[in-house]
């Protein structure tokens, strides 16, 4: 089967920012469009004064203080987190909204059939054909389409049009005959994974509460995204019925449990961050009026990336000026506070802001042209992974990274400093990430027995040491018992999970169970 892949057009990012006005070492040269060549060396460049070892040592002490979170602080944040989660279940429209997902109970593992899944995440749009084979087995064929910066800001309906078009292309490629005509023997249900906070009152409706992860498409917040998507399906005459609308964490929860039954919680640590878990309906006071049975379970999409938004009271002691800067210069100031401190979209930016501060203070890249590094979001979080995992003694990968992408010379002392700084920022993210999981564990009483936590997202799967650091933080919070809370690489929630949920929903509706939701 062929797949279609559309690549990013590398759309320009927003304008340049500075922590404190004009920076030393910055020039006025025009941006090069060609890729720079570079060389490596072990000796200092005679012309440009490089950072002195003693100065970097002092700076490292300063940043260590800034980014280190003690076990005691982790415990305090976790305790507050528990209260916030409970409040979200009690009352509607809370900062951490604890959204009922209308997915009832765990899968049996015997769900079978052929499904389509559409996954609108933070970075890509994916279309998947999933064949569930029962006994936790499945097969997936997928196509990925990179979203451009422009698509994340254009009129909302156009974004859904793009989703429908990609889906149509996929269906024609995979189910069409030689003329491109699509004849489906039986209707294939589509599960739509829409990974943003949605207020749902049924499995196939979802009102977007707010955009996250840098999206800003107008005329979408407050509207039913399922209805908008259906309108696009009609426009392109896509012969498919969307039966469920889910969040990526809910999909991950179900997909992980499908293959590993001790899974109780699922998390995403990627461009954004969030978690889902299974709650007893009786413990969700805010939906009491629906008259659903108290003793059954429903998945909750916590949307806890919003923890500490607006008031910034629970993490005030650990929130830095870099976090605040990122927040205030984002398209959604004061929102997603927790997410902005730990998610993949932001870690590279935190690192970059620290470097810019050092340039401002005259301790880094003196005499070099720093305009490339001054560009907001130019330092990808993947660079932190690279810096932390450079296997060479001279940190040659780091050398190459700075010369190739930023035209900057570095010394071994500076490169070692960068590695420590990446470690600090990456470790803080992993440790803070543990608080949300720990809060759910406390809330649900999972500590004694222990539980599996399915985790996914680029940070979790690609950032070196992320899982180990997170596990260490769980031990810091719970002591030895923390070892019973084990995170593991989850199955593809947005694809496979979405298909399983489509299958569960179909079975539920056929059985006439809560057919109205
Ligand atoms: C969104 C969540 C999503 C998470 C991970 C957050 O920004 O609000 O809905 O689950 O990112 O993709």
Short mmCIF file of C-alpha atoms and ligand atoms in Angstrom, two decimals:
data_model
loop_
_atom_site.label_atom_id
_atom_site.label_comp_id
_atom_site.label_asym_id
_atom_site.label_seq_id
_atom_site.Cartn_x
_atom_site.Cartn_y
_atom_site.Cartn_z
CA UNK A 1 0.00 0.00 0.00
CA UNK A 2 1.26 3.44 -0.81
CA UNK A 3 1.15 6.30 1.60
CA UNK A 4 1.12 10.01 0.91
CA UNK A 5 3.37 12.25 2.95
CA UNK A 6 3.19 16.01 2.84
CA UNK A 7 6.16 17.81 4.37
CA UNK A 8 6.27 21.13 6.22
CA UNK A 9 6.85 24.24 4.15
CA UNK A 10 9.01 25.63 6.98
CA UNK A 11 6.77 28.64 7.46
CA UNK A 12 8.42 31.54 9.30
CA UNK A 13 7.92 31.88 13.03
CA UNK A 14 6.86 34.90 14.99
CA UNK A 15 9.22 37.83 15.51
CA UNK A 16 12.35 38.00 17.60
CA UNK A 17 12.25 38.41 21.38
CA UNK A 18 14.76 39.56 23.90
CA UNK A 19 14.83 39.14 27.67
CA UNK A 20 16.46 42.50 28.14
CA UNK A 21 16.75 44.62 25.05
CA UNK A 22 19.59 44.51 22.53
CA UNK A 23 22.09 41.74 22.91
CA UNK A 24 25.85 41.88 22.68
CA UNK A 25 27.38 40.00 19.82
CA UNK A 26 24.31 40.28 17.64
CA UNK A 27 24.78 41.54 14.09
CA UNK A 28 22.64 42.97 11.39
CA UNK A 29 23.55 40.53 8.63
CA UNK A 30 20.78 39.14 6.51
CA UNK A 31 19.70 35.57 7.16
CA UNK A 32 21.47 33.00 5.05
CA UNK A 33 19.25 30.51 3.31
CA UNK A 34 22.03 28.06 2.53
CA UNK A 35 23.26 25.48 5.02
CA UNK A 36 26.52 26.58 6.59
CA UNK A 37 29.55 24.29 6.50
CA UNK A 38 31.57 23.96 9.67
CA UNK A 39 34.76 22.67 11.14
CA UNK A 40 35.62 21.39 14.59
CA UNK A 41 38.63 22.19 16.72
CA UNK A 42 39.82 21.59 20.23
CA UNK A 43 41.73 24.85 20.83
CA UNK A 44 40.27 28.26 21.55
CA UNK A 45 39.78 30.71 18.75
CA UNK A 46 42.25 33.55 19.19
CA UNK A 47 39.91 36.29 17.98
CA UNK A 48 36.76 35.60 19.96
CA UNK A 49 36.96 35.53 23.73
CA UNK A 50 35.13 32.43 24.95
CA UNK A 51 33.39 31.93 28.26
CA UNK A 52 35.77 31.33 31.14
CA UNK A 53 35.54 28.08 33.02
CA UNK A 54 35.21 29.79 36.45
CA UNK A 55 32.39 32.00 35.17
CA UNK A 56 30.52 29.05 33.71
CA UNK A 57 30.92 27.19 36.98
CA UNK A 58 29.29 30.06 38.84
CA UNK A 59 26.53 30.30 36.27
CA UNK A 60 25.89 26.61 36.51
CA UNK A 61 25.46 26.95 40.27
CA UNK A 62 22.95 29.72 39.65
CA UNK A 63 20.95 27.70 37.11
CA UNK A 64 21.12 24.59 39.26
CA UNK A 65 19.34 26.55 41.99
CA UNK A 66 16.84 27.90 39.50
CA UNK A 67 15.84 24.59 37.97
CA UNK A 68 16.18 22.10 40.82
CA UNK A 69 13.01 20.88 42.50
CA UNK A 70 13.41 19.25 45.88
CA UNK A 71 11.47 16.15 46.98
CA UNK A 72 9.64 18.28 49.52
CA UNK A 73 8.49 20.72 46.86
CA UNK A 74 7.36 17.84 44.64
CA UNK A 75 5.23 16.56 47.51
CA UNK A 76 3.67 19.97 48.10
CA UNK A 77 2.83 20.44 44.45
CA UNK A 78 1.35 16.93 44.32
CA UNK A 79 -0.83 17.52 47.37
CA UNK A 80 -2.25 20.67 45.84
CA UNK A 81 -2.71 18.86 42.55
CA UNK A 82 -4.99 16.27 44.20
CA UNK A 83 -7.35 19.01 45.41
CA UNK A 84 -7.43 20.60 41.97
CA UNK A 85 -8.33 17.29 40.29
CA UNK A 86 -11.17 16.72 42.76
CA UNK A 87 -12.54 20.20 42.24
CA UNK A 88 -12.59 19.59 38.48
CA UNK A 89 -14.82 16.54 39.00
CA UNK A 90 -17.17 18.39 41.31
CA UNK A 91 -17.91 21.50 39.33
CA UNK A 92 -18.00 22.39 35.65
CA UNK A 93 -15.68 24.90 34.02
CA UNK A 94 -12.73 24.53 36.37
CA UNK A 95 -9.17 25.38 35.35
CA UNK A 96 -8.29 21.70 35.26
CA UNK A 97 -11.59 20.67 33.74
CA UNK A 98 -11.51 16.84 34.30
CA UNK A 99 -13.57 16.19 31.19
CA UNK A 100 -15.90 13.18 31.01
CA UNK A 101 -14.94 11.31 27.83
CA UNK A 102 -18.01 9.08 27.39
CA UNK A 103 -15.83 6.01 27.05
CA UNK A 104 -17.36 3.49 29.45
CA UNK A 105 -15.02 1.06 31.16
CA UNK A 106 -12.06 -0.93 29.90
CA UNK A 107 -11.86 -2.76 26.59
CA UNK A 108 -12.27 -6.54 26.72
CA UNK A 109 -9.22 -7.11 24.52
CA UNK A 110 -11.51 -8.96 22.14
CA UNK A 111 -12.58 -5.94 20.11
CA UNK A 112 -12.13 -6.75 16.42
CA UNK A 113 -12.77 -5.16 13.05
CA UNK A 114 -11.54 -2.59 10.57
CA UNK A 115 -11.55 1.11 11.56
CA UNK A 116 -10.21 4.42 10.43
CA UNK A 117 -8.61 6.88 12.81
CA UNK A 118 -7.83 10.51 12.21
CA UNK A 119 -5.34 12.06 14.61
CA UNK A 120 -4.98 15.83 14.89
CA UNK A 121 -2.15 16.24 17.40
CA UNK A 122 0.18 19.15 18.02
CA UNK A 123 2.61 18.63 15.17
CA UNK A 124 1.16 16.22 12.63
CA UNK A 125 -2.09 15.05 11.17
CA UNK A 126 -2.23 11.29 10.79
CA UNK A 127 -4.69 9.04 9.06
CA UNK A 128 -4.64 5.39 10.12
CA UNK A 129 -6.38 2.25 9.00
CA UNK A 130 -6.46 -0.05 12.01
CA UNK A 131 -7.41 -3.70 11.90
CA UNK A 132 -8.14 -5.00 15.38
CA UNK A 133 -7.55 -8.71 15.60
CA UNK A 134 -8.58 -9.42 19.19
CA UNK A 135 -6.38 -10.75 22.02
CA UNK A 136 -4.61 -7.41 22.11
CA UNK A 137 -3.37 -7.71 18.50
CA UNK A 138 -3.73 -5.19 15.70
CA UNK A 139 -2.30 -3.96 12.40
CA UNK A 140 -1.95 -0.32 11.38
CA UNK A 141 -1.37 1.39 8.02
CA UNK A 142 -0.91 5.12 8.26
CA UNK A 143 -0.04 8.35 6.52
CA UNK A 144 1.36 11.39 8.22
CA UNK A 145 0.95 14.99 7.15
CA UNK A 146 3.06 17.69 8.76
CA UNK A 147 1.03 20.73 9.82
CA UNK A 148 2.42 24.09 8.87
CA UNK A 149 2.50 27.09 11.17
CA UNK A 150 0.01 28.76 8.83
CA UNK A 151 -2.45 25.90 9.13
CA UNK A 152 -2.39 26.26 12.90
CA UNK A 153 -3.55 29.87 12.64
CA UNK A 154 -5.91 29.88 9.68
CA UNK A 155 -9.70 29.91 9.85
CA UNK A 156 -10.86 26.86 11.87
CA UNK A 157 -13.09 25.46 9.15
CA UNK A 158 -10.11 25.40 6.78
CA UNK A 159 -8.19 23.25 9.23
CA UNK A 160 -11.04 20.73 9.29
CA UNK A 161 -11.21 20.93 5.48
CA UNK A 162 -7.55 19.93 5.41
CA UNK A 163 -8.32 17.00 7.76
CA UNK A 164 -11.16 15.85 5.48
CA UNK A 165 -9.00 16.21 2.35
CA UNK A 166 -6.17 14.14 3.85
CA UNK A 167 -8.66 11.51 4.94
CA UNK A 168 -10.15 11.45 1.44
CA UNK A 169 -6.73 11.04 -0.18
CA UNK A 170 -5.98 8.17 2.18
CA UNK A 171 -9.28 6.44 1.45
CA UNK A 172 -8.82 6.76 -2.31
CA UNK A 173 -5.24 5.47 -2.05
CA UNK A 174 -6.15 2.53 0.14
CA UNK A 175 -9.68 1.61 -0.82
CA UNK A 176 -10.09 3.07 -4.32
CA UNK A 177 -10.08 1.16 -7.61
CA UNK A 178 -7.96 2.07 -10.63
CA UNK A 179 -10.33 4.98 -11.44
CA UNK A 180 -10.13 6.31 -7.93
CA UNK A 181 -13.70 5.21 -7.17
CA UNK A 182 -14.20 4.06 -3.62
CA UNK A 183 -16.50 1.13 -3.02
CA UNK A 184 -16.58 0.02 0.59
CA UNK A 185 -18.17 -3.33 1.24
CA UNK A 186 -19.35 -2.15 4.59
CA UNK A 187 -19.20 1.23 6.23
CA UNK A 188 -15.95 1.79 8.11
CA UNK A 189 -16.37 3.75 11.33
CA UNK A 190 -13.99 6.64 11.92
CA UNK A 191 -12.61 7.64 15.31
CA UNK A 192 -11.38 11.24 15.42
CA UNK A 193 -8.61 11.96 17.92
CA UNK A 194 -8.73 15.67 18.56
CA UNK A 195 -6.06 16.41 21.17
CA UNK A 196 -7.30 19.67 22.67
CA UNK A 197 -9.64 20.31 25.61
CA UNK A 198 -13.20 19.55 24.55
CA UNK A 199 -16.41 19.73 26.54
CA UNK A 200 -18.36 16.62 25.57
CA UNK A 201 -21.90 15.60 26.32
CA UNK A 202 -21.73 12.55 24.08
CA UNK A 203 -18.99 10.48 22.45
CA UNK A 204 -19.50 12.08 19.04
CA UNK A 205 -19.73 15.74 20.06
CA UNK A 206 -17.08 18.03 21.49
CA UNK A 207 -17.05 21.76 22.06
CA UNK A 208 -13.50 23.13 21.94
CA UNK A 209 -12.82 24.87 25.25
CA UNK A 210 -9.57 26.49 24.11
CA UNK A 211 -6.73 25.87 21.72
CA UNK A 212 -3.40 24.76 23.18
CA UNK A 213 0.09 23.96 21.80
CA UNK A 214 0.33 27.21 19.83
CA UNK A 215 -2.81 26.67 17.74
CA UNK A 216 -4.96 29.75 17.31
CA UNK A 217 -7.43 29.00 14.50
CA UNK A 218 -10.20 31.61 14.75
CA UNK A 219 -13.89 30.75 15.02
CA UNK A 220 -13.33 27.35 16.59
CA UNK A 221 -13.21 27.85 20.36
CA UNK A 222 -16.66 27.36 21.85
CA UNK A 223 -17.89 25.46 18.78
CA UNK A 224 -18.64 21.76 18.27
CA UNK A 225 -15.59 20.49 16.41
CA UNK A 226 -17.37 17.28 15.45
CA UNK A 227 -20.00 19.31 13.61
CA UNK A 228 -17.31 21.42 11.92
CA UNK A 229 -15.49 18.28 10.83
CA UNK A 230 -18.71 16.70 9.52
CA UNK A 231 -19.28 19.82 7.44
CA UNK A 232 -15.83 19.31 5.87
CA UNK A 233 -16.54 15.61 5.27
CA UNK A 234 -19.66 16.62 3.37
CA UNK A 235 -17.82 19.26 1.39
CA UNK A 236 -15.32 16.67 0.10
CA UNK A 237 -17.95 13.93 -0.12
CA UNK A 238 -15.89 11.61 2.07
CA UNK A 239 -17.86 8.35 2.35
CA UNK A 240 -17.19 7.85 6.05
CA UNK A 241 -19.11 8.21 9.30
CA UNK A 242 -17.37 9.66 12.32
CA UNK A 243 -18.60 7.71 15.33
CA UNK A 244 -16.34 8.90 18.14
CA UNK A 245 -14.38 11.97 19.07
CA UNK A 246 -11.64 11.43 21.63
CA UNK A 247 -8.56 12.93 23.23
CA UNK A 248 -5.12 11.34 22.65
CA UNK A 249 -4.77 10.51 26.36
CA UNK A 250 -8.12 8.67 26.41
CA UNK A 251 -7.01 6.72 23.33
CA UNK A 252 -3.70 5.92 24.99
CA UNK A 253 -5.46 4.75 28.15
CA UNK A 254 -7.65 2.34 26.21
CA UNK A 255 -4.95 1.14 23.79
CA UNK A 256 -2.52 0.50 26.64
CA UNK A 257 -5.09 -1.41 28.65
CA UNK A 258 -5.98 -3.43 25.53
CA UNK A 259 -2.48 -4.94 25.60
CA UNK A 260 -1.55 -4.56 29.28
CA UNK A 261 -4.35 -4.89 31.74
CA UNK A 262 -2.69 -3.36 34.79
CA UNK A 263 -2.77 0.05 33.03
CA UNK A 264 -4.76 2.53 35.10
CA UNK A 265 -3.46 5.89 33.88
CA UNK A 266 -2.22 7.20 30.53
CA UNK A 267 -0.08 10.26 29.93
CA UNK A 268 1.21 12.17 26.98
CA UNK A 269 4.56 13.92 27.30
CA UNK A 270 4.96 15.35 23.82
CA UNK A 271 4.35 18.75 22.25
CA UNK A 272 1.76 19.11 25.01
CA UNK A 273 1.14 17.21 28.23
CA UNK A 274 -1.94 15.62 29.73
CA UNK A 275 -3.36 12.47 31.33
CA UNK A 276 -6.49 10.32 31.37
CA UNK A 277 -7.73 7.66 33.79
CA UNK A 278 -10.85 5.64 34.52
CA UNK A 279 -13.20 7.09 37.17
CA UNK A 280 -16.26 5.68 38.93
CA UNK A 281 -19.25 7.59 37.62
CA UNK A 282 -20.46 8.09 41.20
CA UNK A 283 -17.32 10.16 41.82
CA UNK A 284 -18.15 12.66 39.07
CA UNK A 285 -20.74 14.86 40.83
CA UNK A 286 -20.95 17.35 37.98
CA UNK A 287 -22.66 14.84 35.65
CA UNK A 288 -25.07 13.45 38.22
CA UNK A 289 -28.05 14.84 36.32
CA UNK A 290 -27.35 12.47 33.40
CA UNK A 291 -28.60 9.61 35.55
CA UNK A 292 -25.79 7.24 34.57
CA UNK A 293 -25.17 4.31 36.96
CA UNK A 294 -22.85 5.29 39.83
CA UNK A 295 -21.06 1.98 39.94
CA UNK A 296 -19.90 1.98 36.32
CA UNK A 297 -16.72 3.64 35.08
CA UNK A 298 -16.04 6.39 32.60
CA UNK A 299 -12.71 7.68 31.25
CA UNK A 300 -11.77 11.19 32.30
CA UNK A 301 -9.57 13.40 30.17
CA UNK A 302 -7.96 15.48 32.92
CA UNK A 303 -6.51 18.26 30.74
CA UNK A 304 -4.07 18.79 33.57
CA UNK A 305 -1.64 20.72 31.37
CA UNK A 306 -3.78 23.61 32.62
CA UNK A 307 -2.74 23.02 36.24
CA UNK A 308 -1.85 26.30 37.96
CA UNK A 309 -3.08 28.44 35.06
CA UNK A 310 -4.25 32.01 35.69
CA UNK A 311 -3.43 32.17 39.42
CA UNK A 312 0.06 30.61 39.26
CA UNK A 313 -0.20 29.80 42.95
CA UNK A 314 0.82 26.15 43.19
CA UNK A 315 4.16 26.33 41.43
CA UNK A 316 5.09 29.92 42.30
CA UNK A 317 8.35 28.82 44.00
CA UNK A 318 9.58 26.84 41.03
CA UNK A 319 8.27 28.93 38.17
CA UNK A 320 11.15 30.89 36.68
CA UNK A 321 11.38 34.13 34.76
CA UNK A 322 11.95 32.03 31.61
CA UNK A 323 8.64 30.22 32.16
CA UNK A 324 6.93 33.53 32.70
CA UNK A 325 8.49 35.00 29.59
CA UNK A 326 7.35 32.07 27.46
CA UNK A 327 3.87 32.34 28.92
CA UNK A 328 3.49 36.07 28.38
CA UNK A 329 4.80 35.87 24.81
CA UNK A 330 2.63 32.91 23.86
CA UNK A 331 -0.64 33.25 21.96
CA UNK A 332 -2.39 32.17 25.18
CA UNK A 333 -0.90 34.05 28.13
CA UNK A 334 -1.67 32.60 31.60
CA UNK A 335 -3.03 29.34 30.17
CA UNK A 336 -1.49 25.84 30.27
CA UNK A 337 0.99 26.83 32.98
CA UNK A 338 2.05 23.29 33.91
CA UNK A 339 2.32 22.29 30.25
CA UNK A 340 4.50 25.28 29.43
CA UNK A 341 7.03 24.14 32.06
CA UNK A 342 7.27 20.53 30.97
CA UNK A 343 6.15 19.93 27.40
CA UNK A 344 8.23 19.42 24.29
CA UNK A 345 7.03 22.58 22.63
CA UNK A 346 8.72 24.68 25.31
CA UNK A 347 11.89 23.03 26.70
CA UNK A 348 14.11 24.12 23.82
CA UNK A 349 12.77 27.63 24.22
CA UNK A 350 13.63 27.67 27.93
CA UNK A 351 17.18 26.60 27.04
CA UNK A 352 17.38 29.27 24.36
CA UNK A 353 16.21 32.00 26.73
CA UNK A 354 18.93 31.06 29.22
CA UNK A 355 21.53 31.26 26.46
CA UNK A 356 20.18 34.64 25.37
CA UNK A 357 20.42 35.87 28.93
CA UNK A 358 24.06 34.80 29.05
CA UNK A 359 24.71 36.57 25.77
CA UNK A 360 23.07 39.69 27.22
CA UNK A 361 25.27 39.46 30.28
CA UNK A 362 28.36 39.13 28.10
CA UNK A 363 29.25 35.64 29.25
CA UNK A 364 28.63 33.73 26.04
CA UNK A 365 29.41 33.98 22.31
CA UNK A 366 31.24 37.30 22.69
CA UNK A 367 32.14 38.75 19.32
CA UNK A 368 30.07 36.18 17.46
CA UNK A 369 26.97 36.82 15.47
CA UNK A 370 24.07 35.52 17.56
CA UNK A 371 21.11 36.54 15.41
CA UNK A 372 20.11 32.98 14.64
CA UNK A 373 19.88 31.98 18.26
CA UNK A 374 17.84 35.07 19.02
CA UNK A 375 14.98 33.84 16.90
CA UNK A 376 12.12 32.63 19.12
CA UNK A 377 11.64 28.86 19.13
CA UNK A 378 14.74 28.37 16.96
CA UNK A 379 16.20 25.94 19.51
CA UNK A 380 14.22 22.75 19.17
CA UNK A 381 13.69 20.50 22.18
CA UNK A 382 15.19 17.68 20.09
CA UNK A 383 18.49 19.60 20.39
CA UNK A 384 18.41 19.10 24.16
CA UNK A 385 18.07 15.36 23.60
CA UNK A 386 21.02 15.48 21.21
CA UNK A 387 23.13 17.49 23.64
CA UNK A 388 22.37 15.12 26.51
CA UNK A 389 23.09 12.03 24.46
CA UNK A 390 26.26 13.11 22.62
CA UNK A 391 28.49 10.04 22.99
CA UNK A 392 31.80 11.71 22.05
CA UNK A 393 34.26 12.91 24.64
CA UNK A 394 34.71 16.25 22.87
CA UNK A 395 30.92 16.60 22.49
CA UNK A 396 31.28 16.86 18.75
CA UNK A 397 27.58 16.48 18.08
CA UNK A 398 27.08 19.65 20.13
CA UNK A 399 29.84 21.38 18.16
CA UNK A 400 28.12 20.46 14.91
CA UNK A 401 24.73 21.50 16.16
CA UNK A 402 25.85 25.01 17.09
CA UNK A 403 27.88 25.62 13.94
CA UNK A 404 25.41 24.03 11.57
CA UNK A 405 22.18 25.57 12.83
CA UNK A 406 23.40 28.77 14.45
CA UNK A 407 26.80 29.55 12.93
CA UNK A 408 28.34 29.66 16.42
CA UNK A 409 31.72 28.40 17.64
CA UNK A 410 31.82 26.67 21.00
CA UNK A 411 34.61 25.41 23.25
CA UNK A 412 34.54 22.12 25.12
CA UNK A 413 33.97 24.00 28.37
CA UNK A 414 30.92 25.71 26.92
CA UNK A 415 29.64 22.47 25.45
CA UNK A 416 29.92 20.75 28.81
CA UNK A 417 28.03 23.63 30.34
CA UNK A 418 25.29 23.23 27.73
CA UNK A 419 25.04 19.57 28.56
CA UNK A 420 24.55 20.36 32.24
CA UNK A 421 22.00 23.02 31.41
CA UNK A 422 20.03 20.63 29.19
CA UNK A 423 20.12 18.11 32.02
CA UNK A 424 18.72 20.67 34.45
CA UNK A 425 15.85 21.66 32.17
CA UNK A 426 15.09 18.09 31.10
CA UNK A 427 15.21 16.84 34.68
CA UNK A 428 12.95 19.58 35.95
CA UNK A 429 10.41 18.66 33.27
CA UNK A 430 10.52 14.96 34.18
CA UNK A 431 10.26 15.66 37.91
CA UNK A 432 7.36 18.06 37.53
CA UNK A 433 5.70 15.52 35.22
CA UNK A 434 5.64 13.06 38.09
CA UNK A 435 3.39 15.33 40.19
CA UNK A 436 0.35 14.89 37.95
CA UNK A 437 0.75 11.11 37.92
CA UNK A 438 1.33 11.02 41.68
CA UNK A 439 -1.79 13.12 42.25
CA UNK A 440 -3.91 10.66 40.25
CA UNK A 441 -2.35 7.74 42.14
CA UNK A 442 -3.24 9.36 45.48
CA UNK A 443 -6.71 10.30 44.33
CA UNK A 444 -7.49 6.79 43.13
CA UNK A 445 -5.65 4.95 45.92
CA UNK A 446 -3.38 3.02 43.54
CA UNK A 447 -0.22 3.23 45.63
CA UNK A 448 -0.52 0.06 47.72
CA UNK A 449 -1.24 -2.21 44.81
CA UNK A 450 0.80 -0.24 42.29
CA UNK A 451 -0.22 0.33 38.68
CA UNK A 452 0.95 0.67 35.12
CA UNK A 453 1.01 4.08 33.48
CA UNK A 454 0.99 4.01 29.68
CA UNK A 455 3.01 6.98 28.47
CA UNK A 456 3.59 8.37 25.01
CA UNK A 457 4.82 11.49 23.26
CA UNK A 458 8.19 12.57 21.90
CA UNK A 459 9.63 13.58 25.27
CA UNK A 460 8.79 10.27 26.85
CA UNK A 461 9.95 8.16 23.94
CA UNK A 462 12.95 10.14 22.73
CA UNK A 463 14.39 12.26 25.51
CA UNK A 464 17.26 10.34 27.14
CA UNK A 465 16.61 9.47 30.77
CA UNK A 466 13.17 11.09 30.90
CA UNK A 467 11.43 7.95 32.22
CA UNK A 468 14.19 7.21 34.78
CA UNK A 469 14.04 10.75 36.11
CA UNK A 470 10.28 10.58 36.34
CA UNK A 471 10.49 7.28 38.24
CA UNK A 472 13.08 8.75 40.61
CA UNK A 473 10.72 11.66 41.30
CA UNK A 474 7.90 9.20 42.10
CA UNK A 475 10.21 7.61 44.67
CA UNK A 476 10.99 11.08 46.03
CA UNK A 477 7.26 11.64 46.49
CA UNK A 478 6.19 8.20 47.74
CA UNK A 479 9.37 6.62 49.06
CA UNK A 480 10.10 3.01 48.06
CA UNK A 481 6.42 2.41 47.28
CA UNK A 482 6.80 4.83 44.39
CA UNK A 483 8.57 2.01 42.54
CA UNK A 484 5.21 0.29 42.18
CA UNK A 485 4.04 3.04 39.87
CA UNK A 486 5.61 2.04 36.60
CA UNK A 487 5.40 4.04 33.42
CA UNK A 488 5.99 2.27 30.13
CA UNK A 489 5.90 3.11 26.45
CA UNK A 490 2.23 3.06 25.50
CA UNK A 491 0.61 1.77 22.38
CA UNK A 492 -0.46 4.25 19.73
CA UNK A 493 -3.45 5.77 21.48
CA UNK A 494 -4.45 8.19 18.78
CA UNK A 495 -4.57 5.45 16.14
CA UNK A 496 -5.14 2.08 17.77
CA UNK A 497 -6.85 3.54 20.85
CA UNK A 498 -9.21 5.53 18.68
CA UNK A 499 -10.10 2.37 16.72
CA UNK A 500 -10.74 0.37 19.91
CA UNK A 501 -12.97 3.14 21.22
CA UNK A 502 -14.85 3.21 17.91
CA UNK A 503 -15.34 -0.56 18.33
CA UNK A 504 -16.43 -0.20 21.97
CA UNK A 505 -18.86 2.56 21.03
CA UNK A 506 -20.33 0.51 18.20
CA UNK A 507 -20.87 -2.46 20.52
CA UNK A 508 -22.37 -0.22 23.22
CA UNK A 509 -24.80 1.44 20.83
CA UNK A 510 -25.80 -1.89 19.31
CA UNK A 511 -26.54 -3.14 22.80
CA UNK A 512 -28.59 0.01 23.38
CA UNK A 513 -26.45 0.96 26.38
CA UNK A 514 -26.53 4.71 27.16
CA UNK A 515 -27.36 5.13 23.48
CA UNK A 516 -27.99 8.86 24.02
CA UNK A 517 -24.38 9.68 24.94
C1 LIG B 1 -3.98 19.30 25.08
C2 LIG B 1 -4.48 17.93 25.46
C3 LIG B 1 -3.56 16.87 24.89
C4 LIG B 1 -2.12 17.16 25.24
C5 LIG B 1 -1.17 16.15 24.62
C6 LIG B 1 -2.51 19.47 25.42
O1 LIG B 1 -2.05 20.69 24.97
O2 LIG B 1 -4.72 20.30 25.73
O3 LIG B 1 -5.78 17.74 25.00
O4 LIG B 1 -3.95 15.64 25.40
O5 LIG B 1 -1.75 18.44 24.80
O6 LIG B 1 -1.29 16.08 23.25
#
